[in-house]
Amino acid sequence: MNHSFVDVGAKIRACRKRKQLSLIDLSRITGIAASNLSSIELNKSSPTLNTLMKIASAFGMKAGAFLDEVLYQKAVHCPAGEGENIPTSSPAVSVRPVTAGIFLSRMEASIITIEMAADSYDLEAAGTDRFVYCLEGRVSARVDDETFSLSKGDSLYMLPGTSVSFKLRGAGNRKSSFLLVSAATPS
């Protein structure tokens, strides 16, 4: 791995988006001008140590976290419960990233849980390959114009550009969970 360039800007942007903060929000928290934060995120300028410490503090982390993983670690442990749920349009659907906190990751993984009260959960078409593995329950997956039935242990691979809609299936099936893995989207 080439460590001559560390994309701190991408890491800051990923943290900010994960916390659902705008540049203005982060500016208010840190006291750093939004234009300066934008320049850092776009790698037009490099943050000073003091600036990096203010930004890290706003995310509740140590400044070294922006560098440690890329420079020193060959593997990154992702403890259970570390990722915050991503808001969905239904309280009966939860999406929890399981690769949260990994900077410059080449893949993203989330656990999606659909409960009985949800009608369905739709994933928009993505520009990357995606893979779904059913962890529990039964779900139907409509990929464009084709429908697949998934039960515990079944998986589904989808090419870029496909949209998919998940729906619980079967009497007495109150909940279904599946792992969604995809190539990381460029920031």
mmCIF file of C-alpha atoms in Angstrom, residues 6-9 11-12 15 32 40 47-72 101 103:
data_model
loop_
_atom_site.group_PDB
_atom_site.id
_atom_site.type_symbol
_atom_site.label_atom_id
_atom_site.label_comp_id
_atom_site.label_asym_id
_atom_site.label_seq_id
_atom_site.Cartn_x
_atom_site.Cartn_y
_atom_site.Cartn_z
ATOM 1 C CA VAL A 6 -3.331 9.959 3.079
ATOM 2 C CA ASP A 7 -6.784 11.213 2.108
ATOM 3 C CA VAL A 8 -7.675 12.864 5.421
ATOM 4 C CA GLY A 9 -10.296 14.945 3.617
ATOM 5 C CA LYS A 11 -12.123 10.573 6.168
ATOM 6 C CA ILE A 12 -13.420 13.864 7.539
ATOM 7 C CA CYS A 15 -17.378 11.123 9.438
ATOM 8 C CA ILE A 32 -13.502 26.537 11.655
ATOM 9 C CA ILE A 40 -9.699 20.223 3.664
ATOM 10 C CA PRO A 47 -5.329 20.611 8.228
ATOM 11 C CA THR A 48 -2.952 21.715 10.954
ATOM 12 C CA LEU A 49 -2.726 19.459 13.986
ATOM 13 C CA ASN A 50 -4.856 21.941 15.956
ATOM 14 C CA THR A 51 -7.529 21.944 13.227
ATOM 15 C CA LEU A 52 -7.482 18.150 13.018
ATOM 16 C CA MET A 53 -7.916 17.960 16.809
ATOM 17 C CA LYS A 54 -10.948 20.294 16.697
ATOM 18 C CA ILE A 55 -12.556 18.251 13.922
ATOM 19 C CA ALA A 56 -11.850 14.941 15.671
ATOM 20 C CA SER A 57 -13.278 16.313 18.908
ATOM 21 C CA ALA A 58 -16.492 17.254 17.082
ATOM 22 C CA PHE A 59 -16.815 13.580 16.054
ATOM 23 C CA GLY A 60 -15.965 12.315 19.548
ATOM 24 C CA MET A 61 -12.735 10.689 18.434
ATOM 25 C CA LYS A 62 -8.969 11.158 18.680
ATOM 26 C CA ALA A 63 -7.146 13.018 15.907
ATOM 27 C CA GLY A 64 -4.844 10.024 15.449
ATOM 28 C CA ALA A 65 -7.802 7.952 14.268
ATOM 29 C CA PHE A 66 -7.562 9.798 10.952
ATOM 30 C CA LEU A 67 -4.074 8.347 10.465
ATOM 31 C CA ASP A 68 -3.647 5.182 12.554
ATOM 32 C CA GLU A 69 -5.733 2.821 10.475
ATOM 33 C CA VAL A 70 -4.199 3.750 7.148
ATOM 34 C CA LEU A 71 -0.635 3.875 8.368
ATOM 35 C CA TYR A 72 -0.380 1.035 10.845
ATOM 36 C CA GLY A 101 -15.454 3.828 11.272
ATOM 37 C CA PHE A 103 -11.727 4.944 6.543
#
